Short mmCIF file of C-alpha atoms in Angstrom, two decimals:
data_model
loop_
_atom_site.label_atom_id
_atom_site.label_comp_id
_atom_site.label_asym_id
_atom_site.label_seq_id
_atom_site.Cartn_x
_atom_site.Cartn_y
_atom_site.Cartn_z
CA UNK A 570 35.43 -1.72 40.25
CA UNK A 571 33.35 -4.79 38.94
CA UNK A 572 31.38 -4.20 36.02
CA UNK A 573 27.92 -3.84 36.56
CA UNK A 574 26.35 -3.84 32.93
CA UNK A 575 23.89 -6.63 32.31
CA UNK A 576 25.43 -9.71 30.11
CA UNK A 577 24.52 -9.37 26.46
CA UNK A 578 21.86 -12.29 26.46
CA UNK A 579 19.92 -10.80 29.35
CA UNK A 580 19.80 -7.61 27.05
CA UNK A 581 18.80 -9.28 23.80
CA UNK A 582 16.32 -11.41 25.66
CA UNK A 583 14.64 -8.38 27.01
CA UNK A 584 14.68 -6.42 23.92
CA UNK A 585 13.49 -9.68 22.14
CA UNK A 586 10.71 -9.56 25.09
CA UNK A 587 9.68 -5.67 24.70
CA UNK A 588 9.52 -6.08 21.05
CA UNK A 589 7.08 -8.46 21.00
CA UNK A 590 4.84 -6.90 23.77
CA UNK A 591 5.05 -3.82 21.40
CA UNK A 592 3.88 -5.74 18.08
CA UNK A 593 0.87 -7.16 19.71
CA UNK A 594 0.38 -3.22 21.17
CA UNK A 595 -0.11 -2.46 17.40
CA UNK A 596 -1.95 -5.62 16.17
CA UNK A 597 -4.45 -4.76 19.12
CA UNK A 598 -4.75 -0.30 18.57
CA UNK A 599 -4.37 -1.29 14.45
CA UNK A 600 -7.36 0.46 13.90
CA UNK A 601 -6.07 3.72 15.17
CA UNK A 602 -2.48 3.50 14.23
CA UNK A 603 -3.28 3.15 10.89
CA UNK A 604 -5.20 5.62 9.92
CA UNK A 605 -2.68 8.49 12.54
CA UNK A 606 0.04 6.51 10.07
CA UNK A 607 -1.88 7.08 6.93
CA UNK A 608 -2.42 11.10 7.80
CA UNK A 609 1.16 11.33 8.69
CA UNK A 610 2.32 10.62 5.78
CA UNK A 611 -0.18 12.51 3.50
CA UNK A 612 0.68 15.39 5.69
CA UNK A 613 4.71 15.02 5.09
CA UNK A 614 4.30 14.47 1.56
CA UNK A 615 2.29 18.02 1.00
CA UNK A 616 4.31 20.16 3.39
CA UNK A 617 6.66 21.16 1.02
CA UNK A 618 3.53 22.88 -1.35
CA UNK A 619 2.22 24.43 1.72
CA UNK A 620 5.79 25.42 2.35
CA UNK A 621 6.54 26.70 -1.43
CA UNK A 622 3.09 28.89 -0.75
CA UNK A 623 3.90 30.45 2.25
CA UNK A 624 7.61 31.46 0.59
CA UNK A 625 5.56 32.95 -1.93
CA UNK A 626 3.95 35.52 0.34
CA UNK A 627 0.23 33.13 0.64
CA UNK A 628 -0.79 33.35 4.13
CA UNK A 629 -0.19 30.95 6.58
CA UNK A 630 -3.99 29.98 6.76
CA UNK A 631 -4.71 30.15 3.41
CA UNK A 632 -1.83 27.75 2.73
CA UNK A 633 -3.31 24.99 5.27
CA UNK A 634 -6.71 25.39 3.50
CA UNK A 635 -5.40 24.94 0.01
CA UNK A 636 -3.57 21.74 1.24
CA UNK A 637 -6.04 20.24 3.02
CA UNK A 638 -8.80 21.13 0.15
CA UNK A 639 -6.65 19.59 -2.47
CA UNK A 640 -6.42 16.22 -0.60
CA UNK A 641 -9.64 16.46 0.42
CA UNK A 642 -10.54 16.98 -3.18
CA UNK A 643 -7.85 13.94 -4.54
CA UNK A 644 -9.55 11.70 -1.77
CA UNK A 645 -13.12 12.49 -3.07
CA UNK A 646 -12.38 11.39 -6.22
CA UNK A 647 -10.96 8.25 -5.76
CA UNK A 648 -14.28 7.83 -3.80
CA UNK A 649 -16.17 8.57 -6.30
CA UNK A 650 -14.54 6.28 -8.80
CA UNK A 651 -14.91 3.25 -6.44
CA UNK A 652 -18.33 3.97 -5.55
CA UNK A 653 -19.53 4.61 -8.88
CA UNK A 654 -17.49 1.50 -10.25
CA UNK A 655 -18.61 -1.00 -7.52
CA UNK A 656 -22.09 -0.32 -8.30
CA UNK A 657 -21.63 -1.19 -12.31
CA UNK A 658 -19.64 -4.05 -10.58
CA UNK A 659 -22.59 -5.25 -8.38
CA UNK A 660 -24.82 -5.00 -11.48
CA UNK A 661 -22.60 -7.44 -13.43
CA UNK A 662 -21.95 -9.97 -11.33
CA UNK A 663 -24.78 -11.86 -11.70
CA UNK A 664 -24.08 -12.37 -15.38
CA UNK A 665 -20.21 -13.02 -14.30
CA UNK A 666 -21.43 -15.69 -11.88
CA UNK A 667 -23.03 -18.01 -14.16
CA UNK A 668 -20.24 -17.41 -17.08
CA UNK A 669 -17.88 -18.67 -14.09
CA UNK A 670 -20.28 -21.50 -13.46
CA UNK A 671 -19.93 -22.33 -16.97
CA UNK A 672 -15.53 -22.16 -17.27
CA UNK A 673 -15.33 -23.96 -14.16
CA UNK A 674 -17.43 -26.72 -15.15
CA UNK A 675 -15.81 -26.69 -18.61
CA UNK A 676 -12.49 -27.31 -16.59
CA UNK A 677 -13.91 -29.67 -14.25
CA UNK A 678 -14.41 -31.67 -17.43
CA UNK A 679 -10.89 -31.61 -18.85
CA UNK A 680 -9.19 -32.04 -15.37
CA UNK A 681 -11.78 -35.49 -15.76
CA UNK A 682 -9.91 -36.38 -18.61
CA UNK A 683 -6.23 -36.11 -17.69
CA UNK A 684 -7.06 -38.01 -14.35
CA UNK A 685 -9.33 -40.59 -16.06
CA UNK A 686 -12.29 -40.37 -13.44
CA UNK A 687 -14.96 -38.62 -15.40
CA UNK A 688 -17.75 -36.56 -13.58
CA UNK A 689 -16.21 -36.71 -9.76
CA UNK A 690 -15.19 -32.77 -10.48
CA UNK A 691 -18.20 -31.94 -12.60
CA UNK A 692 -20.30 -33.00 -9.74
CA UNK A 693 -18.45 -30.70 -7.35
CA UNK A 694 -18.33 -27.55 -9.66
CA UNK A 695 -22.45 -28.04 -9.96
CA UNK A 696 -22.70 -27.94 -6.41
CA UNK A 697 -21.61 -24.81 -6.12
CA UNK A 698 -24.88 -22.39 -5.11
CA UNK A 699 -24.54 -19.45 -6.96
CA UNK A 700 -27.00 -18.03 -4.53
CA UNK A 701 -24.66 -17.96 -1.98
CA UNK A 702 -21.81 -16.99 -3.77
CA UNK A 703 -24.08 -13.86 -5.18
CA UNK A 704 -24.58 -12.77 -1.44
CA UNK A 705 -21.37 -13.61 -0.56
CA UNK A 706 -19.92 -10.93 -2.82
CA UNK A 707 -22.56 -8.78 -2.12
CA UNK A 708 -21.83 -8.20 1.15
CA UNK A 709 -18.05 -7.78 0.85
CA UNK A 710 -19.24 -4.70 -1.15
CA UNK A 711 -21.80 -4.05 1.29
CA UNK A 712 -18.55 -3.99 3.67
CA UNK A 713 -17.27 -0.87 1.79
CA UNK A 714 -19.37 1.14 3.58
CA UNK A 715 -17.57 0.56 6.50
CA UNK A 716 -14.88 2.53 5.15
CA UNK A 717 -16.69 5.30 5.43
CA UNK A 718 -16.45 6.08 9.54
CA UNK A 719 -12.37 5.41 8.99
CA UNK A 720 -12.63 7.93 6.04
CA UNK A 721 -13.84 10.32 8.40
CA UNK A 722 -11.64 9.97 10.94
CA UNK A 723 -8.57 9.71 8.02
CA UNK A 724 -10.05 13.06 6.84
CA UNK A 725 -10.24 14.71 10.62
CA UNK A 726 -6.75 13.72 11.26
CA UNK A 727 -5.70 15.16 8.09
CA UNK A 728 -7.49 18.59 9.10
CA UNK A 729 -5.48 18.64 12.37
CA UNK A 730 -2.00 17.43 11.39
CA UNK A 731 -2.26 20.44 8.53
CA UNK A 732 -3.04 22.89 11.46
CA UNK A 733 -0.26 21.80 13.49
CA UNK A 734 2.95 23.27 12.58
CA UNK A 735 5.24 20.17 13.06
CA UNK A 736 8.16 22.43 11.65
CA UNK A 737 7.84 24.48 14.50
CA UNK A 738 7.41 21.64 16.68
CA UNK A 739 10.95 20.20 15.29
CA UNK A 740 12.44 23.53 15.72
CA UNK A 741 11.65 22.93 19.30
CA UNK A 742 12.88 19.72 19.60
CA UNK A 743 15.84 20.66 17.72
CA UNK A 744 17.12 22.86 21.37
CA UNK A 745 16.54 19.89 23.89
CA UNK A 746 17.25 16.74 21.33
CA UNK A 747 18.98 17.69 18.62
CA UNK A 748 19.77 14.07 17.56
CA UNK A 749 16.26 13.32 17.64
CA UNK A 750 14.99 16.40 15.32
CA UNK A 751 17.50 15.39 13.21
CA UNK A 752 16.25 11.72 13.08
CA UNK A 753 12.85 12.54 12.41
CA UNK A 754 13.77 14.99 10.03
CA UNK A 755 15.81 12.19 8.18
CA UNK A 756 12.31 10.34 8.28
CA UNK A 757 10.21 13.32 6.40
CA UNK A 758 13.19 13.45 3.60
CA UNK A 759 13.05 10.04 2.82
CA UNK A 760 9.63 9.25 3.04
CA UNK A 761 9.10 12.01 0.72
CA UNK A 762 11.54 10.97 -1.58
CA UNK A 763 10.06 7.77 -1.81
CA UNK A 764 6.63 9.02 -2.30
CA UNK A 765 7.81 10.64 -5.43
CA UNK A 766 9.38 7.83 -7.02
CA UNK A 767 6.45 5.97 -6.29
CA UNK A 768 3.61 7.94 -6.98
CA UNK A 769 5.44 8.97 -10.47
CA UNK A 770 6.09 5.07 -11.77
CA UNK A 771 2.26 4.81 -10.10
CA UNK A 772 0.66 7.24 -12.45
CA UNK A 773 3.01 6.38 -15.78
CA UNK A 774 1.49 2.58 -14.95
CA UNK A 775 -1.86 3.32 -13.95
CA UNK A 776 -1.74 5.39 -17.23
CA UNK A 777 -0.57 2.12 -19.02
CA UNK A 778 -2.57 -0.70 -17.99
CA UNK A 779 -5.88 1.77 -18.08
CA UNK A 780 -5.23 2.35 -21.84
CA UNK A 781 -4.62 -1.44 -22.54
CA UNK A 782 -7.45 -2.43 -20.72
CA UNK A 783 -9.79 0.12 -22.50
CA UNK A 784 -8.43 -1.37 -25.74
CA UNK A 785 -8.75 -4.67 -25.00
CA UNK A 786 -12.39 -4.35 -23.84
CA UNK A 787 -12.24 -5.30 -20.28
CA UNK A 788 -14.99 -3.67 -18.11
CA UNK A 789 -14.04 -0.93 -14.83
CA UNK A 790 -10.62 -0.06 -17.02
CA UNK A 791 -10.33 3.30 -15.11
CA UNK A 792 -10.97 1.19 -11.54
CA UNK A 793 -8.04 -1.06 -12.43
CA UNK A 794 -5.75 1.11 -13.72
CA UNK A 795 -6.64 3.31 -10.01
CA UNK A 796 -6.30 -0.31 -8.59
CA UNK A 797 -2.91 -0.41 -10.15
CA UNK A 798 -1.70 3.28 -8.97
CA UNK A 799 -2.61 2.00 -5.24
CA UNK A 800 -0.68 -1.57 -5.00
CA UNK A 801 2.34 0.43 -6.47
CA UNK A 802 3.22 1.30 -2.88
CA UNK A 803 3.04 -2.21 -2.04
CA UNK A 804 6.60 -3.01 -2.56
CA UNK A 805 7.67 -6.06 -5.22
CA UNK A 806 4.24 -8.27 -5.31
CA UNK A 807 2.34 -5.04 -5.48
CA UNK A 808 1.61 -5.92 -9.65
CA UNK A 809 0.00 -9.29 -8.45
CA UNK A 810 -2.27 -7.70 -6.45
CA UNK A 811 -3.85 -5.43 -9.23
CA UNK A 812 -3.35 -8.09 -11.61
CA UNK A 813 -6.31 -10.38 -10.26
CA UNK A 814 -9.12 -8.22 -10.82
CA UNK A 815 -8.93 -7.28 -14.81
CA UNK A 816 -7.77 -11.03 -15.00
CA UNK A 817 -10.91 -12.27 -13.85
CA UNK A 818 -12.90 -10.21 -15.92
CA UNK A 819 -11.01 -10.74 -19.20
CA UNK A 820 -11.57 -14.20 -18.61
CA UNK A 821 -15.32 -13.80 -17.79
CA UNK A 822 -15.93 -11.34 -20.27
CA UNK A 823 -14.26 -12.71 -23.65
CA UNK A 824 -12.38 -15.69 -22.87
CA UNK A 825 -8.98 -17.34 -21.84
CA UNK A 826 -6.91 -16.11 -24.81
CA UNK A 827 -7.77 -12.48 -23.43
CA UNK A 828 -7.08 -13.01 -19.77
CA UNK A 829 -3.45 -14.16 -21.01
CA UNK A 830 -3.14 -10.80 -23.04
CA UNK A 831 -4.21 -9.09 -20.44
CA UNK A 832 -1.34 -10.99 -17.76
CA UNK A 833 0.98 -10.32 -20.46
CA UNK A 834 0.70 -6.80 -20.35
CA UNK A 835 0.87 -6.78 -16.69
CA UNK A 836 4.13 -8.64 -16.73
CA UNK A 837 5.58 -6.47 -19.35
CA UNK A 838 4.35 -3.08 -17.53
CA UNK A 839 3.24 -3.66 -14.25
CA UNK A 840 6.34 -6.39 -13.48
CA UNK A 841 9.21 -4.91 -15.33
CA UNK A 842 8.31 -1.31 -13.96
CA UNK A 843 7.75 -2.39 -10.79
CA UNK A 844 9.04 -5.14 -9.53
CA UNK A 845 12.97 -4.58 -11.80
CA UNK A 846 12.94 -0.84 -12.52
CA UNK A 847 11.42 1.33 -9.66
CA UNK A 848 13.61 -0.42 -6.51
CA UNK A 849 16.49 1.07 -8.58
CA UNK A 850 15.22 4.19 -7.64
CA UNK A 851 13.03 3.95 -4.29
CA UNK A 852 15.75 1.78 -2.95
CA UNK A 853 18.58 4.51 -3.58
CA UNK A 854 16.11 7.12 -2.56
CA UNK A 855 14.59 5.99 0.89
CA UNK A 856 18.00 3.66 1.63
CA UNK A 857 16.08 0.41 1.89
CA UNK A 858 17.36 -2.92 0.09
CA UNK A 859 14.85 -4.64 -1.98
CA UNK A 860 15.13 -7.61 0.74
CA UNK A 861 14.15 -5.43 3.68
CA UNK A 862 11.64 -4.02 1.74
CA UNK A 863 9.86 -7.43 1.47
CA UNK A 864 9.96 -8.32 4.77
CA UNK A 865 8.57 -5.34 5.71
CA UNK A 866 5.92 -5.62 3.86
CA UNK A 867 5.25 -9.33 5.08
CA UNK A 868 5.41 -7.90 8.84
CA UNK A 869 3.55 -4.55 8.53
CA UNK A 870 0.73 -6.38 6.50
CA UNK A 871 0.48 -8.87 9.10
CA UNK A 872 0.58 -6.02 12.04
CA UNK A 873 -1.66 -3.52 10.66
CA UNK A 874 -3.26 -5.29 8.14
CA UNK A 875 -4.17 -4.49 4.38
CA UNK A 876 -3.31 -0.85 4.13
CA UNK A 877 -0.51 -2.31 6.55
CA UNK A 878 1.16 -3.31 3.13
CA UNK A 879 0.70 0.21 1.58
CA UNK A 880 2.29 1.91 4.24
CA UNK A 881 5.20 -0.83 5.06
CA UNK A 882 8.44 1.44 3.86
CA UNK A 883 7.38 4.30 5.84
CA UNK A 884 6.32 2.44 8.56
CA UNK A 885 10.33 1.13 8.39
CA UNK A 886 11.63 4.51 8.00
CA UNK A 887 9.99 5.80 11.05
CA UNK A 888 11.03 2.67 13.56
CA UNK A 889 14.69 2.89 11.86
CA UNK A 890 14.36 6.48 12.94
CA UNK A 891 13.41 6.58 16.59
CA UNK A 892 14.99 3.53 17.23
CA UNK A 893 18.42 3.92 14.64
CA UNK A 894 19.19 6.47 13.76
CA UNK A 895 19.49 8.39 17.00
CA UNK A 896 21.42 5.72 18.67
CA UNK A 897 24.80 6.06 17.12
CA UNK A 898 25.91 1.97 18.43
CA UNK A 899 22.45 0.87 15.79
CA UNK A 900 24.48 1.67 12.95
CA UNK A 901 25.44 -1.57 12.59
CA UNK A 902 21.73 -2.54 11.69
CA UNK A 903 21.60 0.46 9.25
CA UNK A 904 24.01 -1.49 7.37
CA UNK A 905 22.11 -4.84 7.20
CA UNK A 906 18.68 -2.89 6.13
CA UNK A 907 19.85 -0.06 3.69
CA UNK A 908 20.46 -0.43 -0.43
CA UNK A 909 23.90 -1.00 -1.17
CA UNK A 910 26.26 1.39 -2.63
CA UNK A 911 26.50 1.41 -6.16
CA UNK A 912 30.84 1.43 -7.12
CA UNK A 913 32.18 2.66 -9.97
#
């Protein structure tokens, strides 16, 4: 009997082919996967207090309430410390502005020197409308606001994935694909685990860098050091990311010789916890190598955008899980994408 399966390239070419008419599925419906993402995994990382509740005797309603009020309550907080810190942000700038006016020109002036043609950069720093860069800013905090329709939405889909029993739903899954159930289940372990590691090094930072900014005098220290909690999930250049902000202001607000301190701190808290000492961990825990990590965070920012980044290892987990780990012939890719074993 001839064999009849396709030849290899035709497969990978058409795999290669769906793939990418997939990706640009989610670059187009970004705006809705994200957020269904985003839920999902708020949802899996409280199900085991709504869980520990209901073992306890609480009701089954009154579990989902208290879950869904005490995110509800955690989101409204962060909220409020944006909110309230933008505005004391939008009241400083102009001041800021014209202090950057002034260390840009100042630069201009010694870049002059080491290239020996005086004035051709002063000319361009002076040049700069400050006008323009006043609204500019203004309106990418006018922006915020726009948030707020995703917000609700994030919040209704919150509501709703609470309601649902997915346990149940697994349970039924579990009769008619068991190798399925057991993938997704694999999924919910290891994005959990992996919210734990992270949200723990994420507070003991946060924690950190808030108290050295407050000592150094840098303005919004409680904003940065939230600032810093959030790019912990984004996985090895998360530190950068929070980084910018304070820097700027240190600089603005009291000079270089701060803004250095202020990097140096970073580097010793933000990079060495980060960056060195929490892949230890998250890698081991969620079975991602510090490699695949990275490039997941590269493609899932460019896919789904900013929050993209926050949500890359999950993301990972949940493709390696309907599309790995119930195929037992994609092991092989397992092993290119997972943290090695430690020996010894």
């Amino acid at each position: 009997m001839a064999d009849e399966r396709m030849p290899r390239g035709l497969v990978v070419l058409l795999g290669c082919a769906s793939a990418v008419v997939v990706v640009t599925g989610l670059r187009i419906a970004a705006w809705l996967v994200t957020p269904v993402l985003l839920a999902l995994v708020v949802v899996i990382a409280v199900h085991p207090v709504r869980t520990a509740l209901r073992r306890r005797g609480v009701p089954a309603w009154l579990g989902t309430v208290a879950t869904v009020a005490a995110v509800y309550g955690v989101i409204v907080l962060f909220g409020l410390v944006v909110v309230v810190s933008g505005a004391r942000l939008g009241e400083l700038l102009p001041d800021y502005v014209e202090r950057g006016r002034e260390l840009l020109a100042h630069g201009a002036d010694v870049l002059d020197r080491v290239t020996g043609e005086p004035g051709s950069l002063r000319a361009l720093v002076e040049s700069v409308d400050t006008a323009r860069v006043l609204s500019s800013v203004g309106a990418l905090l006018g922006g915020l606001t726009g948030v707020t329709t995703n917000l609700v939405f994030l919040l209704a889909l919150l509501l709703f994935l609470s309601v649902d029993d997915m346990g149940a739903r697994l349970a039924e899954l579990s009769a008619d694909r068991p190798g399925v159930a057991e993938a997704l289940r694999g999924f919910a372990v290891r994005t959990r685990r992996y919210l734990v590691v992270t949200t723990v090094f994420g507070l003991a930072i946060a924690v950190a860098d808030t108290a050295a900014l407050w000592a150094m005098g840098v303005p919004l220290a409680v904003l940065w050091g939230l600032l810093s909690f959030v790019t912990n999930y984004v996985p090895n250049i998360g530190f950068l990311l929070g980084l910018a902000p304070p820097a700027v202001l240190a600089l603005l607000e009291h000079g270089g010789r701060r803004a250095l301190l202020v990097c140096a701190v970073y580097v010793v808290v933000n990079f060495v916890g980060q960056s060195l000492v929490q892949p230890r961990f998250a890698g081991g825990a969620v079975g991602l190598s510090t490699t695949a990590a990275f490039v997941a965070l590269v493609f899932w920012g460019w896919v789904l955008g900013p929050l993209g980044m926050l949500l890359a290892v999950p993301a990972t987990l949940l493709v390696g899980a309907v599309l790995v780990d119930v195929d037992p012939r994609a092991s092989w890719v397992a092993a290119l994408v997972r943290a090695p074993t430690r020996r010894g």
